[in-house]
């Protein structure tokens, strides 16, 4: 028979496969860094030349003329056609709870906004960022292949934006995110652009430096805990936030006893928790996602050295499905301030209550995560920018100046949105930066815990 | 064996260097770990990793128990890979999905029992019930898989059922998404008396339970294979299908039984997953499946005891390896490297003993 | 030679991609006979066995006790009462001597997996019977295969013992017809003479009808009631040893090949 020969051939093939798989793992890990290291040299320099000082931009000027110098090209929308924008959010899998409300907020904002210079606005089919680098890249390639697209609302996940932002901004489009919070995508809030910053990228979500700082203040000042550790999952969002937390905690005078990482697919957390337990931290911050977050909360109390450690997480886990797990009781969560109160969006005149009512009647449920308001404001900002940067030509077509769209967004100041007052800084951070910390009291009533604010801070 | 290692060609030299390197890294890492355990200020420990902190006994025990319970589960899944490989000579990559089906079945059944209030009032009975249901469902899944997808390909080259199994794997995953949705689903809470740390060595009851159930399942399988005529028929078919047929063994029926038994073991493993992690999602079967397959290879594929041992080895390696070997060497973010450690161990074992830890070394004549 | 033959082969043809390994062979074997099949290499002797035991596709007709064997699976042929050994010994090398002989009783037993799983009384009784019969059969070969050897893997046996075990394994299927493919090949003269004696005893003591492929003409003369000669897939002679050995076509077939009939 051929047993021996087959076996050895199989083994060789298998060994090769394993070696390749390991290489791929290593390369993909490095790949993230390389991507992030590549600066968007060309686009940054175009910005200052066309910037118009805010005081010159009176409302009358905007409607009579249009913004922009045409340097990034013009999109021509023929009569009867619609202005094309896109939604690129995490709408499937474990993170759909987070991206789906953003996509729906785009739909509702377009409906509330109405026409732009008499032209309809079309979102097309909602694209999926898969909450991953690959997903963001694939979807961005689809988007940039369509030259009629002016702007994109997305992505949900910072990891997806790392790949999508360079592609989309290189094509002259703008990308406005209602969900990204990684500091790497914008700046360190002190004038240094993040490694993944691209000109043409904006966001209404907060920069996680605010979130990390507020969580650190809460732990150090309010809980009086002086030792803390953090765990991320390699995603730019989680890594950035974990880093922001430990940096701020150390700056307050706390002792950072550990900083480690898991893989998104890990289930057995005992090793990483043991590694963390070696430093006996008083608090453990893991701003990651489900399902990995389930396992950390489940297994931490069983690891020697972590029995009394306070568990902390962030907006990635602040959702009803996570809070319904019994092992998450007693945890603290940081997240954007969702006490929107009587805020009204200046472009549509709708309030948060109006939005929630419309959402409920359209989709039969409430939004599962808070970033719907950020998505809504991002969309109305984009539509305002398109309005300002376009005019109807003699043959009846709508001419949208791509550079003008960016020029408008660069100069947004004191814009009233659902999330509060919005103003864009030099690196695309437009969000309010207000952060709250909630305490999770009972897994039987997750809704109540989401509103159980025990601390708030941050903001411009 | 030793003479096989004497370098003859450039490839042999290369392999020898790799073997020495692999052993060297493991040895230095372990020595550094021991050094830092003796005293954190030990110069040897300081030299390699200035930030070394060491582990307490309780932490070390926690790692070992966690690795063993996870490894026992890998071992049970590995049995299915090993048996099918032994009998049909191809890797049934869809076997990890059978395991996932078991975990899903347990999730649905246990939640139903929980709704009925039986989960808490009669936990042992409920657990037995979900194990039996999961074994039945997994057996059925595996048998249908064999009948529909593999039997028509019995005479095709080995690569073809292999590719087919990858296709089935996706089919089962996607079916799970369609039927149960794409989000992770939770098992009901385990009773407090189980999750509390037992006085016995302060080990969590769930982990003791998992190791015991795995040991029982393994014992049952061993008795079946070694002591019964069905088992003898399976081994006969594994050795030589044609001769087994000529000696009166119904080959088709025996192959069905092999899939059935492998499926049943995956069913048990699925429940153990549920007990350990309480959360299941459609891709739950993927990584454990690959690790279980690695376990089967490490143990010597085709050898059942080897599969179980390989599972424990891989489980222990990925659980303790990062902290025992890598951390003392000063590698950062070691916990994220656990999968890399698991697969590096696989490569390491194959470098040192290509037939696996318990692989049978058949002479050419026996195989001929 | 009265009554219907136990094995009745008519017009048996086996083709391998256009090459006819067997071409319209007719053979009858009556109960209690020992028939030798001889012929030069490539004459189709082993193919004949393969056709009977459903290892190759064949056309024509093979009747065993009046019922056809064609179209059955190998294990069904075995249940009907046909067992065989192989030219190149093919044991289950990693199973023990005892297990080799126990597993081939598979089709003669009734207890299913259910009995095995729950370890029922009936199952235990049957296992005991299987084991007793296995030891009885192995005892037929003297002390060589029993005692401590029972639990040794077949792979460690000497060559001659492996040949003996293969016959024992075939016997354990409780056949009516035993097909032996070169049972003494590779044995020394002493072992060979002993096994030749055993072939006769297999008929006398166990009541098997036997068809044996053999190259050693001493053995053929010793054991056969009848000799059948195959050449290039056709039967060229059928009769007792003396008739066949003086047949000019047989001599030509062997001489033409450079072989001798000793």
PDB file of N, CA and C in Angstrom, chain A residues 1 3-4 6-7 10-11 14-15 18-19 22 93-94 233-234 260-263 265-268 270-272 274-275 277-278 290-291 294-295 298-299 302-305 307 325-327, chain B residues 53-55 58-59 62-63 66 70 85 91 158 182-184 186 189 197 204 207 273 277-279 281 283 287 293 301 319 323 327 334-336 338-339 343 346-347 350 354-355 367-368:
ATOM      1  N   UNK A   1       0.838  -1.209   0.000  1.00  0.00           N
ATOM      2  CA  UNK A   1       0.000   0.000   0.000  1.00  0.00           C
ATOM      3  C   UNK A   1       0.869   1.254   0.000  1.00  0.00           C
ATOM      4  N   UNK A   3       0.664   3.738   2.291  1.00  0.00           N
ATOM      5  CA  UNK A   3       0.495   4.423   3.581  1.00  0.00           C
ATOM      6  C   UNK A   3       1.618   5.356   3.945  1.00  0.00           C
ATOM      7  N   UNK A   4       2.831   4.841   3.931  1.00  0.00           N
ATOM      8  CA  UNK A   4       3.954   5.626   4.398  1.00  0.00           C
ATOM      9  C   UNK A   4       4.134   6.881   3.557  1.00  0.00           C
ATOM     10  N   UNK A   6       2.022   8.429   1.640  1.00  0.00           N
ATOM     11  CA  UNK A   6       0.944   9.393   1.814  1.00  0.00           C
ATOM     12  C   UNK A   6       1.098  10.167   3.107  1.00  0.00           C
ATOM     13  N   UNK A   7       1.390   9.400   4.156  1.00  0.00           N
ATOM     14  CA  UNK A   7       1.488  10.043   5.457  1.00  0.00           C
ATOM     15  C   UNK A   7       2.538  11.138   5.429  1.00  0.00           C
ATOM     16  N   UNK A  10       1.535  14.094   3.427  1.00  0.00           N
ATOM     17  CA  UNK A  10       0.553  14.880   4.165  1.00  0.00           C
ATOM     18  C   UNK A  10       1.236  15.722   5.228  1.00  0.00           C
ATOM     19  N   UNK A  11       2.183  15.090   5.934  1.00  0.00           N
ATOM     20  CA  UNK A  11       2.823  15.819   7.025  1.00  0.00           C
ATOM     21  C   UNK A  11       3.585  17.028   6.516  1.00  0.00           C
ATOM     22  N   UNK A  14       1.225  19.583   5.712  1.00  0.00           N
ATOM     23  CA  UNK A  14       0.663  20.197   6.901  1.00  0.00           C
ATOM     24  C   UNK A  14       1.648  21.165   7.544  1.00  0.00           C
ATOM     25  N   UNK A  15       2.893  20.689   7.653  1.00  0.00           N
ATOM     26  CA  UNK A  15       3.905  21.568   8.246  1.00  0.00           C
ATOM     27  C   UNK A  15       3.980  22.883   7.480  1.00  0.00           C
ATOM     28  N   UNK A  18       1.121  25.082   8.324  1.00  0.00           N
ATOM     29  CA  UNK A  18       1.212  25.714   9.639  1.00  0.00           C
ATOM     30  C   UNK A  18       2.222  26.848   9.631  1.00  0.00           C
ATOM     31  N   UNK A  19       3.355  26.592   8.980  1.00  0.00           N
ATOM     32  CA  UNK A  19       4.368  27.640   8.911  1.00  0.00           C
ATOM     33  C   UNK A  19       3.801  28.867   8.208  1.00  0.00           C
ATOM     34  N   UNK A  22       1.420  30.714  10.439  1.00  0.00           N
ATOM     35  CA  UNK A  22       2.099  31.514  11.448  1.00  0.00           C
ATOM     36  C   UNK A  22       2.680  32.783  10.837  1.00  0.00           C
ATOM     37  N   UNK A  93     -22.885  40.588  12.220  1.00  0.00           N
ATOM     38  CA  UNK A  93     -22.038  39.977  13.244  1.00  0.00           C
ATOM     39  C   UNK A  93     -22.277  40.566  14.623  1.00  0.00           C
ATOM     40  N   UNK A  94     -21.299  40.319  15.497  1.00  0.00           N
ATOM     41  CA  UNK A  94     -21.435  40.691  16.892  1.00  0.00           C
ATOM     42  C   UNK A  94     -21.503  42.188  17.126  1.00  0.00           C
ATOM     43  N   UNK A 233      -7.589  44.260  22.438  1.00  0.00           N
ATOM     44  CA  UNK A 233      -7.635  43.075  21.584  1.00  0.00           C
ATOM     45  C   UNK A 233      -6.895  43.289  20.259  1.00  0.00           C
ATOM     46  N   UNK A 234      -6.027  44.274  20.216  1.00  0.00           N
ATOM     47  CA  UNK A 234      -5.225  44.488  19.014  1.00  0.00           C
ATOM     48  C   UNK A 234      -5.883  45.419  18.016  1.00  0.00           C
ATOM     49  N   UNK A 260      -1.902  44.362  28.605  1.00  0.00           N
ATOM     50  CA  UNK A 260      -1.756  43.165  27.777  1.00  0.00           C
ATOM     51  C   UNK A 260      -2.853  43.110  26.726  1.00  0.00           C
ATOM     52  N   UNK A 261      -2.820  42.038  25.944  1.00  0.00           N
ATOM     53  CA  UNK A 261      -3.758  41.952  24.832  1.00  0.00           C
ATOM     54  C   UNK A 261      -4.258  40.531  24.680  1.00  0.00           C
ATOM     55  N   UNK A 262      -5.455  40.414  24.128  1.00  0.00           N
ATOM     56  CA  UNK A 262      -6.009  39.106  23.778  1.00  0.00           C
ATOM     57  C   UNK A 262      -6.279  39.110  22.273  1.00  0.00           C
ATOM     58  N   UNK A 263      -6.671  37.959  21.749  1.00  0.00           N
ATOM     59  CA  UNK A 263      -7.160  37.909  20.373  1.00  0.00           C
ATOM     60  C   UNK A 263      -8.679  37.953  20.413  1.00  0.00           C
ATOM     61  N   UNK A 265     -10.763  36.191  19.020  1.00  0.00           N
ATOM     62  CA  UNK A 265     -11.409  34.874  19.039  1.00  0.00           C
ATOM     63  C   UNK A 265     -11.106  34.114  20.320  1.00  0.00           C
ATOM     64  N   UNK A 266     -10.262  34.656  21.204  1.00  0.00           N
ATOM     65  CA  UNK A 266      -9.913  33.903  22.403  1.00  0.00           C
ATOM     66  C   UNK A 266     -11.128  33.613  23.263  1.00  0.00           C
ATOM     67  N   UNK A 267     -11.091  32.464  23.919  1.00  0.00           N
ATOM     68  CA  UNK A 267     -12.161  32.120  24.848  1.00  0.00           C
ATOM     69  C   UNK A 267     -11.600  31.839  26.239  1.00  0.00           C
ATOM     70  N   UNK A 268     -10.424  31.224  26.288  1.00  0.00           N
ATOM     71  CA  UNK A 268      -9.827  30.925  27.573  1.00  0.00           C
ATOM     72  C   UNK A 268      -8.967  32.107  27.986  1.00  0.00           C
ATOM     73  N   UNK A 270      -7.851  32.738  31.066  1.00  0.00           N
ATOM     74  CA  UNK A 270      -7.075  32.527  32.295  1.00  0.00           C
ATOM     75  C   UNK A 270      -5.605  32.944  32.123  1.00  0.00           C
ATOM     76  N   UNK A 271      -4.947  32.596  31.028  1.00  0.00           N
ATOM     77  CA  UNK A 271      -3.550  33.024  30.904  1.00  0.00           C
ATOM     78  C   UNK A 271      -3.371  34.539  30.947  1.00  0.00           C
ATOM     79  N   UNK A 272      -4.169  35.268  30.168  1.00  0.00           N
ATOM     80  CA  UNK A 272      -3.974  36.719  30.148  1.00  0.00           C
ATOM     81  C   UNK A 272      -4.345  37.322  31.499  1.00  0.00           C
ATOM     82  N   UNK A 274      -4.082  35.812  34.341  1.00  0.00           N
ATOM     83  CA  UNK A 274      -3.012  35.459  35.274  1.00  0.00           C
ATOM     84  C   UNK A 274      -1.844  36.429  35.110  1.00  0.00           C
ATOM     85  N   UNK A 275      -1.559  36.750  33.848  1.00  0.00           N
ATOM     86  CA  UNK A 275      -0.496  37.706  33.579  1.00  0.00           C
ATOM     87  C   UNK A 275      -0.810  39.043  34.260  1.00  0.00           C
ATOM     88  N   UNK A 277      -2.917  39.426  36.753  1.00  0.00           N
ATOM     89  CA  UNK A 277      -3.030  39.227  38.209  1.00  0.00           C
ATOM     90  C   UNK A 277      -1.672  39.318  38.894  1.00  0.00           C
ATOM     91  N   UNK A 278      -0.608  39.047  38.135  1.00  0.00           N
ATOM     92  CA  UNK A 278       0.724  39.110  38.735  1.00  0.00           C
ATOM     93  C   UNK A 278       0.994  40.486  39.335  1.00  0.00           C
ATOM     94  N   UNK A 290     -17.718  42.053  22.437  1.00  0.00           N
ATOM     95  CA  UNK A 290     -18.187  40.686  22.609  1.00  0.00           C
ATOM     96  C   UNK A 290     -17.673  39.865  21.439  1.00  0.00           C
ATOM     97  N   UNK A 291     -17.425  38.558  21.564  1.00  0.00           N
ATOM     98  CA  UNK A 291     -17.665  37.773  22.770  1.00  0.00           C
ATOM     99  C   UNK A 291     -16.478  37.758  23.738  1.00  0.00           C
ATOM    100  N   UNK A 294     -17.194  38.871  27.216  1.00  0.00           N
ATOM    101  CA  UNK A 294     -17.979  37.953  28.054  1.00  0.00           C
ATOM    102  C   UNK A 294     -17.041  37.086  28.878  1.00  0.00           C
ATOM    103  N   UNK A 295     -16.005  36.574  28.188  1.00  0.00           N
ATOM    104  CA  UNK A 295     -15.132  35.595  28.830  1.00  0.00           C
ATOM    105  C   UNK A 295     -14.257  36.233  29.911  1.00  0.00           C
ATOM    106  N   UNK A 298     -16.438  36.750  32.885  1.00  0.00           N
ATOM    107  CA  UNK A 298     -16.792  35.455  33.460  1.00  0.00           C
ATOM    108  C   UNK A 298     -15.626  34.854  34.256  1.00  0.00           C
ATOM    109  N   UNK A 299     -14.416  34.964  33.681  1.00  0.00           N
ATOM    110  CA  UNK A 299     -13.304  34.214  34.243  1.00  0.00           C
ATOM    111  C   UNK A 299     -12.444  34.999  35.243  1.00  0.00           C
ATOM    112  N   UNK A 302     -12.352  34.197  38.993  1.00  0.00           N
ATOM    113  CA  UNK A 302     -11.796  32.892  39.338  1.00  0.00           C
ATOM    114  C   UNK A 302     -10.282  32.848  39.342  1.00  0.00           C
ATOM    115  N   UNK A 303      -9.654  33.940  38.886  1.00  0.00           N
ATOM    116  CA  UNK A 303      -8.196  33.920  38.817  1.00  0.00           C
ATOM    117  C   UNK A 303      -7.612  34.474  40.108  1.00  0.00           C
ATOM    118  N   UNK A 304      -6.696  33.720  40.665  1.00  0.00           N
ATOM    119  CA  UNK A 304      -6.092  34.112  41.930  1.00  0.00           C
ATOM    120  C   UNK A 304      -5.392  35.460  41.793  1.00  0.00           C
ATOM    121  N   UNK A 305      -5.762  36.418  42.603  1.00  0.00           N
ATOM    122  CA  UNK A 305      -5.154  37.741  42.535  1.00  0.00           C
ATOM    123  C   UNK A 305      -6.094  38.783  41.937  1.00  0.00           C
ATOM    124  N   UNK A 307      -9.608  38.495  42.542  1.00  0.00           N
ATOM    125  CA  UNK A 307     -10.925  38.275  43.164  1.00  0.00           C
ATOM    126  C   UNK A 307     -11.657  39.575  43.444  1.00  0.00           C
ATOM    127  N   UNK A 325     -25.818  39.779  30.793  1.00  0.00           N
ATOM    128  CA  UNK A 325     -25.052  38.650  31.332  1.00  0.00           C
ATOM    129  C   UNK A 325     -24.828  38.857  32.825  1.00  0.00           C
ATOM    130  N   UNK A 326     -25.080  37.832  33.611  1.00  0.00           N
ATOM    131  CA  UNK A 326     -25.028  37.997  35.065  1.00  0.00           C
ATOM    132  C   UNK A 326     -23.618  38.349  35.535  1.00  0.00           C
ATOM    133  N   UNK A 327     -22.604  37.850  34.835  1.00  0.00           N
ATOM    134  CA  UNK A 327     -21.243  38.082  35.328  1.00  0.00           C
ATOM    135  C   UNK A 327     -20.804  39.536  35.149  1.00  0.00           C
TER     136      UNK A 327
ATOM    137  N   UNK B  53       7.954  39.306  37.086  1.00  0.00           N
ATOM    138  CA  UNK B  53       7.293  39.360  38.383  1.00  0.00           C
ATOM    139  C   UNK B  53       7.109  37.972  38.975  1.00  0.00           C
ATOM    140  N   UNK B  54       7.035  36.939  38.119  1.00  0.00           N
ATOM    141  CA  UNK B  54       6.810  35.594  38.636  1.00  0.00           C
ATOM    142  C   UNK B  54       5.345  35.337  38.918  1.00  0.00           C
ATOM    143  N   UNK B  55       5.024  34.108  39.255  1.00  0.00           N
ATOM    144  CA  UNK B  55       3.643  33.719  39.510  1.00  0.00           C
ATOM    145  C   UNK B  55       3.533  33.142  40.912  1.00  0.00           C
ATOM    146  N   UNK B  58      -0.950  29.622  43.393  1.00  0.00           N
ATOM    147  CA  UNK B  58      -2.360  29.571  43.007  1.00  0.00           C
ATOM    148  C   UNK B  58      -2.533  29.965  41.549  1.00  0.00           C
ATOM    149  N   UNK B  59      -1.754  30.958  41.119  1.00  0.00           N
ATOM    150  CA  UNK B  59      -1.866  31.386  39.726  1.00  0.00           C
ATOM    151  C   UNK B  59      -1.365  30.298  38.787  1.00  0.00           C
ATOM    152  N   UNK B  62      -3.888  27.650  38.602  1.00  0.00           N
ATOM    153  CA  UNK B  62      -4.998  28.100  37.765  1.00  0.00           C
ATOM    154  C   UNK B  62      -4.704  27.903  36.291  1.00  0.00           C
ATOM    155  N   UNK B  63      -3.492  28.246  35.890  1.00  0.00           N
ATOM    156  CA  UNK B  63      -3.103  28.089  34.488  1.00  0.00           C
ATOM    157  C   UNK B  63      -3.137  26.622  34.080  1.00  0.00           C
ATOM    158  N   UNK B  66      -6.709  25.304  33.899  1.00  0.00           N
ATOM    159  CA  UNK B  66      -7.377  25.875  32.738  1.00  0.00           C
ATOM    160  C   UNK B  66      -6.885  25.187  31.466  1.00  0.00           C
ATOM    161  N   UNK B  70      -9.284  22.762  29.068  1.00  0.00           N
ATOM    162  CA  UNK B  70      -9.400  23.105  27.645  1.00  0.00           C
ATOM    163  C   UNK B  70      -8.805  21.984  26.793  1.00  0.00           C
ATOM    164  N   UNK B  85      -9.338  10.031  10.085  1.00  0.00           N
ATOM    165  CA  UNK B  85      -8.092   9.951   9.331  1.00  0.00           C
ATOM    166  C   UNK B  85      -7.591   8.513   9.311  1.00  0.00           C
ATOM    167  N   UNK B  91      -8.508  14.301   6.152  1.00  0.00           N
ATOM    168  CA  UNK B  91      -8.849  15.130   7.296  1.00  0.00           C
ATOM    169  C   UNK B  91     -10.253  15.677   7.098  1.00  0.00           C
ATOM    170  N   UNK B 158      -7.735  11.469  -2.272  1.00  0.00           N
ATOM    171  CA  UNK B 158      -7.955  11.964  -0.910  1.00  0.00           C
ATOM    172  C   UNK B 158      -8.185  13.470  -0.837  1.00  0.00           C
ATOM    173  N   UNK B 182     -26.453  35.642  13.826  1.00  0.00           N
ATOM    174  CA  UNK B 182     -24.993  35.783  13.812  1.00  0.00           C
ATOM    175  C   UNK B 182     -24.390  36.224  15.133  1.00  0.00           C
ATOM    176  N   UNK B 183     -25.177  36.391  16.176  1.00  0.00           N
ATOM    177  CA  UNK B 183     -24.597  36.892  17.421  1.00  0.00           C
ATOM    178  C   UNK B 183     -24.321  35.740  18.376  1.00  0.00           C
ATOM    179  N   UNK B 184     -23.486  36.010  19.374  1.00  0.00           N
ATOM    180  CA  UNK B 184     -23.160  34.944  20.327  1.00  0.00           C
ATOM    181  C   UNK B 184     -24.338  34.742  21.272  1.00  0.00           C
ATOM    182  N   UNK B 186     -25.796  32.731  24.894  1.00  0.00           N
ATOM    183  CA  UNK B 186     -25.268  32.309  26.193  1.00  0.00           C
ATOM    184  C   UNK B 186     -25.988  31.088  26.740  1.00  0.00           C
ATOM    185  N   UNK B 189     -26.848  30.416  33.600  1.00  0.00           N
ATOM    186  CA  UNK B 189     -25.824  30.415  34.649  1.00  0.00           C
ATOM    187  C   UNK B 189     -25.645  29.015  35.222  1.00  0.00           C
ATOM    188  N   UNK B 197     -15.217  28.046  44.064  1.00  0.00           N
ATOM    189  CA  UNK B 197     -13.980  27.277  44.134  1.00  0.00           C
ATOM    190  C   UNK B 197     -14.142  26.183  45.178  1.00  0.00           C
ATOM    191  N   UNK B 204     -11.932  25.428  40.451  1.00  0.00           N
ATOM    192  CA  UNK B 204     -13.339  25.657  40.170  1.00  0.00           C
ATOM    193  C   UNK B 204     -14.030  24.352  39.798  1.00  0.00           C
ATOM    194  N   UNK B 207     -14.329  23.209  36.144  1.00  0.00           N
ATOM    195  CA  UNK B 207     -13.163  22.620  35.489  1.00  0.00           C
ATOM    196  C   UNK B 207     -12.976  21.166  35.906  1.00  0.00           C
ATOM    197  N   UNK B 273     -17.644  22.722  26.312  1.00  0.00           N
ATOM    198  CA  UNK B 273     -17.399  24.110  25.906  1.00  0.00           C
ATOM    199  C   UNK B 273     -18.423  25.019  26.575  1.00  0.00           C
ATOM    200  N   UNK B 277     -17.337  27.956  28.960  1.00  0.00           N
ATOM    201  CA  UNK B 277     -17.341  29.340  28.473  1.00  0.00           C
ATOM    202  C   UNK B 277     -18.723  29.979  28.426  1.00  0.00           C
ATOM    203  N   UNK B 278     -19.762  29.151  28.471  1.00  0.00           N
ATOM    204  CA  UNK B 278     -21.135  29.643  28.526  1.00  0.00           C
ATOM    205  C   UNK B 278     -21.518  30.552  27.361  1.00  0.00           C
ATOM    206  N   UNK B 279     -20.788  30.498  26.282  1.00  0.00           N
ATOM    207  CA  UNK B 279     -21.132  31.377  25.168  1.00  0.00           C
ATOM    208  C   UNK B 279     -20.782  30.650  23.883  1.00  0.00           C
ATOM    209  N   UNK B 281     -21.078  30.755  19.408  1.00  0.00           N
ATOM    210  CA  UNK B 281     -21.384  31.539  18.207  1.00  0.00           C
ATOM    211  C   UNK B 281     -21.052  30.649  17.019  1.00  0.00           C
ATOM    212  N   UNK B 283     -18.966  30.576  14.732  1.00  0.00           N
ATOM    213  CA  UNK B 283     -17.591  30.193  14.411  1.00  0.00           C
ATOM    214  C   UNK B 283     -16.867  29.561  15.611  1.00  0.00           C
ATOM    215  N   UNK B 287     -11.633  27.575  15.619  1.00  0.00           N
ATOM    216  CA  UNK B 287     -10.318  27.533  16.266  1.00  0.00           C
ATOM    217  C   UNK B 287     -10.126  26.266  17.112  1.00  0.00           C
ATOM    218  N   UNK B 293      -7.331  19.375  15.763  1.00  0.00           N
ATOM    219  CA  UNK B 293      -6.635  18.703  14.673  1.00  0.00           C
ATOM    220  C   UNK B 293      -5.130  18.686  14.947  1.00  0.00           C
ATOM    221  N   UNK B 301      -1.415  11.004  14.560  1.00  0.00           N
ATOM    222  CA  UNK B 301      -2.783  10.884  14.044  1.00  0.00           C
ATOM    223  C   UNK B 301      -3.116   9.423  13.766  1.00  0.00           C
ATOM    224  N   UNK B 319      -1.857  27.380  27.348  1.00  0.00           N
ATOM    225  CA  UNK B 319      -2.241  28.033  28.585  1.00  0.00           C
ATOM    226  C   UNK B 319      -1.005  28.501  29.367  1.00  0.00           C
ATOM    227  N   UNK B 323       3.316  32.379  29.552  1.00  0.00           N
ATOM    228  CA  UNK B 323       3.853  32.919  30.792  1.00  0.00           C
ATOM    229  C   UNK B 323       5.087  32.169  31.284  1.00  0.00           C
ATOM    230  N   UNK B 327       7.217  35.010  28.561  1.00  0.00           N
ATOM    231  CA  UNK B 327       7.317  36.158  29.454  1.00  0.00           C
ATOM    232  C   UNK B 327       8.705  36.270  30.082  1.00  0.00           C
ATOM    233  N   UNK B 334       2.451  38.767  25.691  1.00  0.00           N
ATOM    234  CA  UNK B 334       2.555  37.324  25.479  1.00  0.00           C
ATOM    235  C   UNK B 334       1.205  36.644  25.338  1.00  0.00           C
ATOM    236  N   UNK B 335       0.193  37.171  26.023  1.00  0.00           N
ATOM    237  CA  UNK B 335      -1.074  36.446  26.008  1.00  0.00           C
ATOM    238  C   UNK B 335      -1.707  36.416  24.623  1.00  0.00           C
ATOM    239  N   UNK B 336      -1.357  37.401  23.813  1.00  0.00           N
ATOM    240  CA  UNK B 336      -1.906  37.416  22.470  1.00  0.00           C
ATOM    241  C   UNK B 336      -1.230  36.360  21.602  1.00  0.00           C
ATOM    242  N   UNK B 338      -0.829  33.220  22.345  1.00  0.00           N
ATOM    243  CA  UNK B 338      -1.138  31.857  22.765  1.00  0.00           C
ATOM    244  C   UNK B 338      -1.389  30.917  21.589  1.00  0.00           C
ATOM    245  N   UNK B 339      -2.075  31.405  20.578  1.00  0.00           N
ATOM    246  CA  UNK B 339      -2.298  30.533  19.418  1.00  0.00           C
ATOM    247  C   UNK B 339      -0.979  30.240  18.720  1.00  0.00           C
ATOM    248  N   UNK B 343       0.618  26.496  18.060  1.00  0.00           N
ATOM    249  CA  UNK B 343       1.027  25.948  16.769  1.00  0.00           C
ATOM    250  C   UNK B 343       2.545  25.781  16.685  1.00  0.00           C
ATOM    251  N   UNK B 346       3.227  22.521  18.063  1.00  0.00           N
ATOM    252  CA  UNK B 346       2.945  21.494  17.056  1.00  0.00           C
ATOM    253  C   UNK B 346       4.152  21.310  16.141  1.00  0.00           C
ATOM    254  N   UNK B 347       4.666  22.439  15.649  1.00  0.00           N
ATOM    255  CA  UNK B 347       5.821  22.349  14.755  1.00  0.00           C
ATOM    256  C   UNK B 347       7.005  21.766  15.493  1.00  0.00           C
ATOM    257  N   UNK B 350       6.688  18.048  15.812  1.00  0.00           N
ATOM    258  CA  UNK B 350       6.887  17.368  14.529  1.00  0.00           C
ATOM    259  C   UNK B 350       8.347  17.407  14.101  1.00  0.00           C
ATOM    260  N   UNK B 354       8.628  13.261  13.990  1.00  0.00           N
ATOM    261  CA  UNK B 354       7.717  13.516  12.873  1.00  0.00           C
ATOM    262  C   UNK B 354       6.428  12.693  12.921  1.00  0.00           C
ATOM    263  N   UNK B 355       6.427  11.556  13.599  1.00  0.00           N
ATOM    264  CA  UNK B 355       5.202  10.769  13.626  1.00  0.00           C
ATOM    265  C   UNK B 355       4.297  11.158  14.786  1.00  0.00           C
ATOM    266  N   UNK B 367       3.688  -1.714   6.186  1.00  0.00           N
ATOM    267  CA  UNK B 367       2.819  -0.823   5.445  1.00  0.00           C
ATOM    268  C   UNK B 367       2.619  -1.314   4.019  1.00  0.00           C
ATOM    269  N   UNK B 368       3.577  -2.086   3.528  1.00  0.00           N
ATOM    270  CA  UNK B 368       3.553  -2.481   2.122  1.00  0.00           C
ATOM    271  C   UNK B 368       2.369  -3.389   1.830  1.00  0.00           C
TER     272      UNK B 368
END
